[in-house]
Short mmCIF file of C-alpha atoms in Angstrom, two decimals:
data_model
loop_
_atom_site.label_atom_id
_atom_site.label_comp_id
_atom_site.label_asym_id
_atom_site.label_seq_id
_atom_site.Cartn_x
_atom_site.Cartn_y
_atom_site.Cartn_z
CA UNK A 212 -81.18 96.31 -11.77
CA UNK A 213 -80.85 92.72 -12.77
CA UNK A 214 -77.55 91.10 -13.32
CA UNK A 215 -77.15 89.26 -16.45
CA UNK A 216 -73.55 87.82 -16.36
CA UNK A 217 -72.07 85.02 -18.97
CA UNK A 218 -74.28 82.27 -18.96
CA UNK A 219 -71.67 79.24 -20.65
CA UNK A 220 -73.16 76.39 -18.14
CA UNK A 221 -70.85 73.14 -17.98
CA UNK A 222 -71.40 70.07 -19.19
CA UNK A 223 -73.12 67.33 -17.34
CA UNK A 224 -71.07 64.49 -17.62
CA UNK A 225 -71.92 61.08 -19.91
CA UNK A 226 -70.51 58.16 -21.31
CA UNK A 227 -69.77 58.18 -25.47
CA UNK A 228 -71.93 55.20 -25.05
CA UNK A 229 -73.22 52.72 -22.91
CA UNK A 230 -74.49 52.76 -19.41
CA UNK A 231 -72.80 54.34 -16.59
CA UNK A 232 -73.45 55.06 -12.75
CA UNK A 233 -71.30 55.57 -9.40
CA UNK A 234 -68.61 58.23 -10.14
CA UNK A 235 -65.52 56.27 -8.20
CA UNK A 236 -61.48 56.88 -8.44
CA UNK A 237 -61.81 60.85 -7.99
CA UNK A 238 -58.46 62.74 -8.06
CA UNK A 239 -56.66 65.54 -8.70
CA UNK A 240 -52.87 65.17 -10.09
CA UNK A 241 -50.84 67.41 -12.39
CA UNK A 242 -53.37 69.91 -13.62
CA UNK A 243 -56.35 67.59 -14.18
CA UNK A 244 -59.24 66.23 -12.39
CA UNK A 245 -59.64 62.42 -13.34
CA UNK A 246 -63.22 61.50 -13.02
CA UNK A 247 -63.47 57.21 -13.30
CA UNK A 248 -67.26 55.92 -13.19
CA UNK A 249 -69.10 52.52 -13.67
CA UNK A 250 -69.47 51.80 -17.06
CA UNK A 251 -70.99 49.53 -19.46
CA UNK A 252 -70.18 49.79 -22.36
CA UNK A 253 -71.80 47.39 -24.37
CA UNK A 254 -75.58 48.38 -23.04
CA UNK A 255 -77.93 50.35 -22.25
CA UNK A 256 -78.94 48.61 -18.27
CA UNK A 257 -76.49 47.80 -15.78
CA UNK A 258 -73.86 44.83 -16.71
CA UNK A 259 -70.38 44.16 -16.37
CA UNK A 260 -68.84 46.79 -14.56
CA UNK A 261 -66.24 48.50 -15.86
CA UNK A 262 -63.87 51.76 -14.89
CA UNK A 263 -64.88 54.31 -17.56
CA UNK A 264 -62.36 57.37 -17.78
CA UNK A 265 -62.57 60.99 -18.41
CA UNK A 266 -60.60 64.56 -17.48
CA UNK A 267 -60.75 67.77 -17.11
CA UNK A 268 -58.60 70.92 -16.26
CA UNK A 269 -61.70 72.81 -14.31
CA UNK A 270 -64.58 70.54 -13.80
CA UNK A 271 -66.61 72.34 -16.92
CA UNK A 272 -65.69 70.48 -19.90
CA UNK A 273 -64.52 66.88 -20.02
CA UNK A 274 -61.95 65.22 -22.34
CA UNK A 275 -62.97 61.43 -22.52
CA UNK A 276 -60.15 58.78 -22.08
CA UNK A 277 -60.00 55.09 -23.02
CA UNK A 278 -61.68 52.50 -20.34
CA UNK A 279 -59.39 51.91 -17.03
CA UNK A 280 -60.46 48.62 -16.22
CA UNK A 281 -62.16 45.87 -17.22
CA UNK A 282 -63.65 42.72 -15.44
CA UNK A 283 -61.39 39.38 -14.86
CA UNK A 284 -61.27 36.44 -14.07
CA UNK A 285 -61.34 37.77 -10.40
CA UNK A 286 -64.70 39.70 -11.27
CA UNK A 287 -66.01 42.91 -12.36
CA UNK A 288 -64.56 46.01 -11.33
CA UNK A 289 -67.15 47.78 -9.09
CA UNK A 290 -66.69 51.03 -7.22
CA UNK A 291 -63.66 52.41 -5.10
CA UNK A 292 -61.26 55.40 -5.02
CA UNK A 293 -57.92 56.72 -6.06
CA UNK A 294 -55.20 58.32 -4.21
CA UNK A 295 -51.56 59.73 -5.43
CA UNK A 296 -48.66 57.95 -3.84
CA UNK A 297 -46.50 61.00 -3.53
CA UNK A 298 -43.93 59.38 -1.35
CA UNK A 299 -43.95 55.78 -3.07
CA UNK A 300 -45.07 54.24 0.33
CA UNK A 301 -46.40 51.16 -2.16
CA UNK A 302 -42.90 50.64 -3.38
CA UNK A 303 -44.92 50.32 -6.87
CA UNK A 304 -42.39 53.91 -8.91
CA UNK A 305 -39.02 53.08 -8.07
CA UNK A 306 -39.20 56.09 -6.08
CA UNK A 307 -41.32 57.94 -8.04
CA UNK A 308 -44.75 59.36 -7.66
CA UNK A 309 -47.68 57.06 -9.04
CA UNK A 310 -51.55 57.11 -8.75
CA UNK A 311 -53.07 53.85 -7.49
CA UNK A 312 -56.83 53.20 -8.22
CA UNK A 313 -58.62 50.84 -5.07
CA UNK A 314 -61.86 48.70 -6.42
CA UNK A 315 -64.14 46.14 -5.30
CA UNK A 316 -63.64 42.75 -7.51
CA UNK A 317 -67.09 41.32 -7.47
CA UNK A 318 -68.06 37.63 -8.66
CA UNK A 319 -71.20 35.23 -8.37
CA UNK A 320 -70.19 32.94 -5.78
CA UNK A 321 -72.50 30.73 -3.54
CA UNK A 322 -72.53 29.89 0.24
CA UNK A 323 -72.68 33.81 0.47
CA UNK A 324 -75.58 35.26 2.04
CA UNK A 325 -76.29 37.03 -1.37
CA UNK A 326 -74.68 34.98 -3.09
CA UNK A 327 -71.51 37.03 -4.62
CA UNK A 328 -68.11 37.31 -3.23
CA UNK A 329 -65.99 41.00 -3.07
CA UNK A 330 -62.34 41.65 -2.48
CA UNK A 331 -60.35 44.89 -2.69
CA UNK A 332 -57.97 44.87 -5.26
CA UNK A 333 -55.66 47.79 -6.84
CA UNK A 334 -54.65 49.22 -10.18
CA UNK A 335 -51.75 51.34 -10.82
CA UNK A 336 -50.45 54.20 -13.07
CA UNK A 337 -46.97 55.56 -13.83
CA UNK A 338 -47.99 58.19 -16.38
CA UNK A 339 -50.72 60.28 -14.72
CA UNK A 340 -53.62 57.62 -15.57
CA UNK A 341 -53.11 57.07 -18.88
CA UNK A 342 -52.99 53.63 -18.53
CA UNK A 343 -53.06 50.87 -15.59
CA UNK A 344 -52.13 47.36 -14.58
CA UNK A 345 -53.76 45.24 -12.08
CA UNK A 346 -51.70 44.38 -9.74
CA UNK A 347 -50.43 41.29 -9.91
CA UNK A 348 -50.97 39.85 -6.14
CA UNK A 349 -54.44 41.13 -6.09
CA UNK A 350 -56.75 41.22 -3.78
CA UNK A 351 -54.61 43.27 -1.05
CA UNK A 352 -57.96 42.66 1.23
CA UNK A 353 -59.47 39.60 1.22
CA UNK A 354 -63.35 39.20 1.72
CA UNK A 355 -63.97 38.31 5.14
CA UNK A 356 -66.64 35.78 5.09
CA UNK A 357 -69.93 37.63 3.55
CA UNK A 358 -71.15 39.06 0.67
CA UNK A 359 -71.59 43.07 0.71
CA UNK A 360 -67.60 44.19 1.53
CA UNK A 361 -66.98 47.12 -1.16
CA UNK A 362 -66.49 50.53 -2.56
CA UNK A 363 -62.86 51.22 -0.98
CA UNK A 364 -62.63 54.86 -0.21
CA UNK A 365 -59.15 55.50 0.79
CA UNK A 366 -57.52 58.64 2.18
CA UNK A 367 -54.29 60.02 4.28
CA UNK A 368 -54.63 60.58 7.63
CA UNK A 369 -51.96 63.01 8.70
CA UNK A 370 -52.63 62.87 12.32
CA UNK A 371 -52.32 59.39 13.03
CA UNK A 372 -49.58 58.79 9.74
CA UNK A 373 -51.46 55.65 7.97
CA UNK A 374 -53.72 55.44 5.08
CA UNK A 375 -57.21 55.02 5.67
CA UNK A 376 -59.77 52.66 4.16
CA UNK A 377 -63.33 53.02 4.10
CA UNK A 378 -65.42 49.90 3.12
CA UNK A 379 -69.12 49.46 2.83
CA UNK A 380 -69.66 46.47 4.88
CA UNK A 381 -73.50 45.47 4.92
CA UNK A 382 -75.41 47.94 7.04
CA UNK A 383 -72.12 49.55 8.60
CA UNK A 384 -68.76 51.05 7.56
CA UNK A 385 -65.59 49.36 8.35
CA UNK A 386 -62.28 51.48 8.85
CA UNK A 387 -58.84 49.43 7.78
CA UNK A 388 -55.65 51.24 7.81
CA UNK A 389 -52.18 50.57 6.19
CA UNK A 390 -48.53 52.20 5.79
CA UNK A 391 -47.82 50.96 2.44
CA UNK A 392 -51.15 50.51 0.24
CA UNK A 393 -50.44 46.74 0.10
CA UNK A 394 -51.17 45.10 3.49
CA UNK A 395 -54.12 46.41 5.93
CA UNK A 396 -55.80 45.65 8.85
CA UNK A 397 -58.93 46.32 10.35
CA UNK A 398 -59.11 49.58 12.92
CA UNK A 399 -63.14 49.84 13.97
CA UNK A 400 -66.91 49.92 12.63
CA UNK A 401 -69.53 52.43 12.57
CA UNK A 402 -73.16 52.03 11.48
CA UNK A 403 -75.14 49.94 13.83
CA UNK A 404 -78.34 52.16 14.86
CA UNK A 405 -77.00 55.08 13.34
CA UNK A 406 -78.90 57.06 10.98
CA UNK A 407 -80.94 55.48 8.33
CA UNK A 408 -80.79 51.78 7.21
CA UNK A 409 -83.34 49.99 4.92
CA UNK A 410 -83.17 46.35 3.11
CA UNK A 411 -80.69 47.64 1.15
CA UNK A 412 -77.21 47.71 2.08
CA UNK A 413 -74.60 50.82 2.72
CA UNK A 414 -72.18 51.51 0.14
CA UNK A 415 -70.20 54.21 -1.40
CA UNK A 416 -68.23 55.84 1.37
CA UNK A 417 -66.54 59.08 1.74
CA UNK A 418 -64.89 60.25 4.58
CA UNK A 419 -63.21 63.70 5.03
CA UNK A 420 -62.64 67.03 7.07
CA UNK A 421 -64.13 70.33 6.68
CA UNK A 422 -63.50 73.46 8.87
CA UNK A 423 -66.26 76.15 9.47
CA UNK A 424 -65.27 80.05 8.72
CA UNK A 425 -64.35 79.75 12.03
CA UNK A 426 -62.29 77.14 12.83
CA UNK A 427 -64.66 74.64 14.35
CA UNK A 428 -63.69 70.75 12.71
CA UNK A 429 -65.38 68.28 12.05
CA UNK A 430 -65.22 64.88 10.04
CA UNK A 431 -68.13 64.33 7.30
CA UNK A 432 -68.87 60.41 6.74
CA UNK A 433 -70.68 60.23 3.35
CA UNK A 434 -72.72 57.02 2.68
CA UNK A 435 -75.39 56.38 0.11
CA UNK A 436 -78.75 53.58 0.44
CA UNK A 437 -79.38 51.60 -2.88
CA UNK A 438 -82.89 51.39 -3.89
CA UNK A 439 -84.75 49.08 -1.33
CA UNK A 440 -88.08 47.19 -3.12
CA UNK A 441 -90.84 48.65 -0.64
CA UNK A 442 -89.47 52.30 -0.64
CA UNK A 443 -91.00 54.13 -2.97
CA UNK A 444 -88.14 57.13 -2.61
CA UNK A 445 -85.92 54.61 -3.86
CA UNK A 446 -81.92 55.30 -3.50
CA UNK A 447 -80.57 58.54 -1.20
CA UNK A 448 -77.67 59.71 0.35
CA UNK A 449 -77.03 60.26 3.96
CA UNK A 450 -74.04 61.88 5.51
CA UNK A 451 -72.67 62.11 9.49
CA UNK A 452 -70.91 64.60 11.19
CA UNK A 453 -68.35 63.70 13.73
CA UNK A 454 -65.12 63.04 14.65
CA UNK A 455 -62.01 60.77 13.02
CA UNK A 456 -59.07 59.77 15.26
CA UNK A 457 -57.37 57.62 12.45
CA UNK A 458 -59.28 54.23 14.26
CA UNK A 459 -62.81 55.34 14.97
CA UNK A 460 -65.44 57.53 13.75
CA UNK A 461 -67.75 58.90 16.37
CA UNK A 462 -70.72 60.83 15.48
CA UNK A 463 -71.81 63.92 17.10
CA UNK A 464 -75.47 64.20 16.66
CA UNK A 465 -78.03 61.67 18.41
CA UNK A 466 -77.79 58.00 16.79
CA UNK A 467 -81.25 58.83 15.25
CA UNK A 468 -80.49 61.65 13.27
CA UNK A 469 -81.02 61.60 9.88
CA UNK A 470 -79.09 64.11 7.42
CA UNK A 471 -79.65 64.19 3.63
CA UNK A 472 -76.89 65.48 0.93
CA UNK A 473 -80.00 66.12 -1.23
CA UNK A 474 -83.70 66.07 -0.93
CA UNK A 475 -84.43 65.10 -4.35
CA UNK A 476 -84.35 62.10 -6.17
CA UNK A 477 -81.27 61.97 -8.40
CA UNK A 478 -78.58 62.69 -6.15
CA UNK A 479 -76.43 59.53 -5.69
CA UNK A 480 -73.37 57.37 -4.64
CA UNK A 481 -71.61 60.73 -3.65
CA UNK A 482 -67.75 61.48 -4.08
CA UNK A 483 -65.43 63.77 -3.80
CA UNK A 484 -61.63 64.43 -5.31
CA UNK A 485 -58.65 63.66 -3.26
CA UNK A 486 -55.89 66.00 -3.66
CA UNK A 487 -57.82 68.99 -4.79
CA UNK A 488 -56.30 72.28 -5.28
CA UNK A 489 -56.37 74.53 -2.03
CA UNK A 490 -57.69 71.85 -0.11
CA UNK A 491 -61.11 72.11 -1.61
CA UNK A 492 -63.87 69.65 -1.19
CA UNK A 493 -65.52 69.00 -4.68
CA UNK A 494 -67.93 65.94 -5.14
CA UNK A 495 -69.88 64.87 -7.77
CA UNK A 496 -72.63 62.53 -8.16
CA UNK A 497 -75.08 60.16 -10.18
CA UNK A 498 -77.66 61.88 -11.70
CA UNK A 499 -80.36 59.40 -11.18
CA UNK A 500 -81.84 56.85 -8.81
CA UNK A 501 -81.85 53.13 -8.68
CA UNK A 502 -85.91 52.79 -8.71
CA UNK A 503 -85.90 53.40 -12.67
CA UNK A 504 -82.41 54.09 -13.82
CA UNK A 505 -82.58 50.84 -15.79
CA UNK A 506 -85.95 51.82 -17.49
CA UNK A 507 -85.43 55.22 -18.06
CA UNK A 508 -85.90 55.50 -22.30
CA UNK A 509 -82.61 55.53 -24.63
CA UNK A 510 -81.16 54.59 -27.52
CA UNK A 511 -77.24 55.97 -27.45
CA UNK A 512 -76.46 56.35 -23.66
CA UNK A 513 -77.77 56.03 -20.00
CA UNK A 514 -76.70 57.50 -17.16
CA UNK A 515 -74.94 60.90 -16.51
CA UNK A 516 -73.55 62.85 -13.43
CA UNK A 517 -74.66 65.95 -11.72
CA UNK A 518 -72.78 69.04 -11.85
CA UNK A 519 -69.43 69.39 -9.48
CA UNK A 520 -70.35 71.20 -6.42
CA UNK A 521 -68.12 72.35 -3.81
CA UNK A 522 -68.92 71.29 -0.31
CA UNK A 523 -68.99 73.53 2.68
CA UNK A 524 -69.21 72.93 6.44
CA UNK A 525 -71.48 75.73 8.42
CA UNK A 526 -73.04 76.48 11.61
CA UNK A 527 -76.67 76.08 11.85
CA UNK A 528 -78.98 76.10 14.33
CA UNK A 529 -79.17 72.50 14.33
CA UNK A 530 -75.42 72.16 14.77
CA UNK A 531 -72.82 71.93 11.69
CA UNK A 532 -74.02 70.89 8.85
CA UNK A 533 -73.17 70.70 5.19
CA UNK A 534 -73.96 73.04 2.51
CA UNK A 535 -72.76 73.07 -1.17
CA UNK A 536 -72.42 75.78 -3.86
CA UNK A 537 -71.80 75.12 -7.54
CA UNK A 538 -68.28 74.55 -8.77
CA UNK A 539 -69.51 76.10 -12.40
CA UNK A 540 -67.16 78.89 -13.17
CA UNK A 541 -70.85 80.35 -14.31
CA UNK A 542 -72.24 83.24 -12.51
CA UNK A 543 -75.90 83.60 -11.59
CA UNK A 544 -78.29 86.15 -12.92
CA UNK A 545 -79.87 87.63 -10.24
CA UNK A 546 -83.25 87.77 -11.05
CA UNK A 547 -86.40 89.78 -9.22
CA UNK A 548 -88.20 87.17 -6.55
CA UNK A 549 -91.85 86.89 -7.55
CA UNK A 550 -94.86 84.28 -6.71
CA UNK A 551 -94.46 82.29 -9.51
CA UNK A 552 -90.85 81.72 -11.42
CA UNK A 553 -90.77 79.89 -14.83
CA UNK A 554 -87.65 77.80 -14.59
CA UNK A 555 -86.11 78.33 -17.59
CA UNK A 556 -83.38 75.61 -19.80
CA UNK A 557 -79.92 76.72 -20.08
CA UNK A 558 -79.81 79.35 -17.44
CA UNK A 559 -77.85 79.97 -14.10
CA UNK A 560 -79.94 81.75 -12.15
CA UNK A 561 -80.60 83.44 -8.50
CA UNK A 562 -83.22 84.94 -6.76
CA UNK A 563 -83.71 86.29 -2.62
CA UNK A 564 -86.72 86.10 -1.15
CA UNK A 565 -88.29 87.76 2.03
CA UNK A 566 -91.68 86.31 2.16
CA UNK A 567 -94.39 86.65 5.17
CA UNK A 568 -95.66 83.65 7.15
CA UNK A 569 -98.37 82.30 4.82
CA UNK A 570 -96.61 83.53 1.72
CA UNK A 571 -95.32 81.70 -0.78
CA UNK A 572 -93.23 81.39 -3.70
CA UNK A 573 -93.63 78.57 -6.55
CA UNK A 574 -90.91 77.38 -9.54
CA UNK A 575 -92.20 75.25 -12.28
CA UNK A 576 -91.05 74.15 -15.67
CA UNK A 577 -93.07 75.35 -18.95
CA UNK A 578 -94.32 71.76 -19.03
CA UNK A 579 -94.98 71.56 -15.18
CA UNK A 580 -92.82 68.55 -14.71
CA UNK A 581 -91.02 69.99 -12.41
CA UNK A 582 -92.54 72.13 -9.01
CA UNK A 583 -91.14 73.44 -6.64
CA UNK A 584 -92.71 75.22 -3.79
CA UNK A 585 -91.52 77.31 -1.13
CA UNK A 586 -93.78 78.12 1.72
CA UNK A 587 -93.18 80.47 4.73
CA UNK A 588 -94.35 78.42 8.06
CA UNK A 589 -93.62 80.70 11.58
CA UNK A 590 -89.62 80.68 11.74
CA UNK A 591 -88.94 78.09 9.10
CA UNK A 592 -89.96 77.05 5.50
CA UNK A 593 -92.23 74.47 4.15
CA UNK A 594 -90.21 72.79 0.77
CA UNK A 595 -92.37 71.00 -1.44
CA UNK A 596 -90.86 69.20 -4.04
CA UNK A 597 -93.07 67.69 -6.95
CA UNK A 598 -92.14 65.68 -10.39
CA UNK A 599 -94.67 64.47 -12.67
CA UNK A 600 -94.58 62.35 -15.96
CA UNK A 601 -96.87 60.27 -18.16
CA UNK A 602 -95.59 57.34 -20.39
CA UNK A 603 -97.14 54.20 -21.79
CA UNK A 604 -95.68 52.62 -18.65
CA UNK A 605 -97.79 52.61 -15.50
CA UNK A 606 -94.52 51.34 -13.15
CA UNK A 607 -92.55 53.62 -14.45
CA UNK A 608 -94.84 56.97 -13.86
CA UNK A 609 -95.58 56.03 -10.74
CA UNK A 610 -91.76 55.50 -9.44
CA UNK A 611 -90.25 58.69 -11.86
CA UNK A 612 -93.53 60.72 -10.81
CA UNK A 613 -93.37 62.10 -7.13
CA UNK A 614 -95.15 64.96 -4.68
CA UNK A 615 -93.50 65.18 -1.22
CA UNK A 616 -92.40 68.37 1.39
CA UNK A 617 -89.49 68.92 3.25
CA UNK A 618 -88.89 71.72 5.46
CA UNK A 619 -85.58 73.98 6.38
CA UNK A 620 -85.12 75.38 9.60
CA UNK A 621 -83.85 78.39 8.51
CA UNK A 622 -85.16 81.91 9.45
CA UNK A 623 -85.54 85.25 7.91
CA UNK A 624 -84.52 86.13 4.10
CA UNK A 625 -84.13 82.70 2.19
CA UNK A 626 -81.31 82.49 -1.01
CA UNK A 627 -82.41 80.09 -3.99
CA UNK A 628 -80.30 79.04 -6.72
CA UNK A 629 -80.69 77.03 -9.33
CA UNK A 630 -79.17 75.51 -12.98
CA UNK A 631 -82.03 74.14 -14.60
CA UNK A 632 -81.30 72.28 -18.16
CA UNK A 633 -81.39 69.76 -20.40
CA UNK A 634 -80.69 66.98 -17.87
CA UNK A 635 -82.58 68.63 -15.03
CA UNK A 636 -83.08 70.47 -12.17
CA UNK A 637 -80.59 71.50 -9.27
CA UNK A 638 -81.24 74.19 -6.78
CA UNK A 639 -79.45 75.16 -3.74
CA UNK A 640 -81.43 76.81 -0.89
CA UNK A 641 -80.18 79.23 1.61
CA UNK A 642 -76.71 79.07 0.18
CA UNK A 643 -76.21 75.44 0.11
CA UNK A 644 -77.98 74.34 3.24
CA UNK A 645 -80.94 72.92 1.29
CA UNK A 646 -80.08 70.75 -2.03
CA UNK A 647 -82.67 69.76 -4.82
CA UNK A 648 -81.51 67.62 -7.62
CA UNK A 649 -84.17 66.09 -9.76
CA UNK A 650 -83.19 64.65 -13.34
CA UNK A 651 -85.84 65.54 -16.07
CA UNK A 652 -87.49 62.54 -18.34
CA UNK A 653 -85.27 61.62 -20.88
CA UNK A 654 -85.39 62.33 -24.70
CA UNK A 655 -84.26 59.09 -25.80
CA UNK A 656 -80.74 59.62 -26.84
#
């Protein structure tokens, strides 16, 4: 019997206006989720980067607020985190308890090797980020002598009793830590032959703990790849599993190993809310990808995030690894697994399959855009993932247009489910392990 439950889907977050990308400044305080992004306003491609500002009381519909912060004379305001001083440790409240946004000031400046200078500078709010002020002896960490030092993730770390910093530094992550917000100095570096690295830099950091159903640990080290000229994939997100002693993160798979947040293309700069309720870890992140973001078609808006998912650490038998479910407060129709599934707009939907090796089982839009195909290979699957579109512009349907395959070392029954919409396609293969998120061609809008 098929289950066909309410179907209300959430919203997919976008700007009133304007251009927007990296989600930044995620966090949780008195009932509301504050989701800050990179805005700008005043166009349609990337420019002067703004905080943009929106809530929302369950991560489904989103109330939009006036713009945090704007570019200065010390630069634009680029990506970076948030954090509630609950114990006034900045001495910013009089005793009180405040929210203090960290960002990246960025500014053309030569004698750099890419010629642009960035410092860490903060914002603060005394009435639950309704409005901010700089602070006034900005930066509180100043650049160090080269050009790619950004995206501040910052974070208590109960065992060791200091805030943490996390800053993109080139092709590495630096870790800074601090007792009072203001003044911080530098603990350690990871990076250097770890994982994946192209021309590109690192940036957008995350770092947090998860615990298995149980008990095993471990810390997660988020970090996305920008789009790098000669790679057609264009921008991606890695992630490391491994341990955090307040100085030094250690990974615990070989240097070489290479783990994705999401297979597809248009799952980017990756974050997740600090102070969530019951210690839940719930990200969100850009719906796009760097290789044709700026020419994607549009007349309104550009740019808009995936849905909130929920992220999970399990036991695989790789090691531990991340999986994610939906935070929609939708429920999935559970639907009959065939050969061939017609993905279908608007719905929340589920299926199980328990195919044969040689089998397989095949999603596709009405328009064939989007294909997905699962295959059956011995003890694992075969994922191929396929996006197709035709426009007046050769560059731009050969970097949006894409046929590749992945494959998931899982065996036995496989769970698939999906929200397929308006702004695209995510699915979520056995429960979370797998992630596919692939925007669809715009209407322009």
């Amino acid at each position: 019997m098929t289950n066909k439950p309410d179907q209300t889907l959430p919203e997919h977050f976008k700007a009133q206006r304007g251009w927007i990308n990296d989600p930044n400044g995620l966090v949780y305080f008195d009932g509301r989720y504050h989701l800050f992004y990179q805005h700008y306003p005043e166009g349609l491609t990337w420019g002067p980067m703004h905080w943009g500002h929106a809530v929302s009381s369950d991560l489904n519909q989103w109330q939009h607020k006036p713009i945090a912060l704007e570019p200065d004379e010390q630069g634009m305001c680029f990506s970076g985190s948030a954090i509630v001083d609950w114990k006034d440790d900045s001495g910013l409240f009089d005793g009180q308890v405040g929210l203090i946004a960290f960002y990246t000031a960025h500014r053309d400046k030569e004698g750099f090797d890419r010629d642009y200078e960035q410092d860490q500078c903060i914002a603060y709010s005394s009435d639950s980020g309704e409005t901010w002020t700089k602070y006034s002896n900005n930066p509180v960490l100043s650049n160090p002598g080269f050009s790619d030092f950004r995206d501040p993730k910052v974070f208590w770390h109960e065992e060791s009793q200091h805030w943490i910093m996390c800053l993109a530094t080139r092709q590495t992550i630096s870790f800074y830590r601090s007792k009072n917000l203001l003044d911080w100095s530098f603990c350690s570096e990871f990076g250097e032959g770890q994982g994946a690295h192209e021309w590109h830099p690192w940036e957008c950091p995350d770092l947090f703990e998860l615990t298995t159903e149980n008990g095993l640990t471990a810390w997660v080290l988020v970090v996305g790849i920008g789009m790098t000229p000669d790679i057609h994939y264009g921008s991606y997100t890695q992630y490391f599993i491994g341990d955090f002693d307040g100085i030094q993160f250690t990974n615990r798979n070989p240097a070489g190993t290479v783990l994705l947040l999401d297979e597809g293309r248009d799952y980017y700069a990756t974050q997740s809310w600090s102070d969530a309720p019951n210690q839940q870890r719930q990200a969100i992140s850009w719906f796009s990808n760097w290789r044709y973001a700026n020419e994607l078609p549009c007349s309104v808006t550009n740019g808009q995030m995936t849905l909130p998912r929920q992220l999970r650490l399990i036991e695989t038998a790789d090691g531990l690894r991340i999986a994610q479910q939906f935070a929609s407060r939708s429920e999935a129709e559970a639907i009959q697994p065939t050969d061939s599934i017609r993905l279908n707009k608007g719905k929340h939907q589920s299926t199980q399959f328990n195919l044969d090796v040689g089998e397989s089982a095949y999603f596709a839009s009405d328009d064939d855009a989007h294909r997905i195909e699962i295959k059956r290979i011995e003890e694992r699957y075969q994922i191929s993932i396929g996006r197709s579109v035709d426009t007046d512009d050769d560059e731009l349907n050969q970097h949006f247009s894409h046929q590749y395959s992945r494959e998931l070392n899982v065996n036995g029954p496989l769970h698939v489910e999906w929200i397929f919409s308006e702004a695209g396609l995510e699915m979520l293969l056995a429960d979370g392990l797998m992630s596919i998120t692939q925007r669809s061609f715009p209407v322009r809008s």
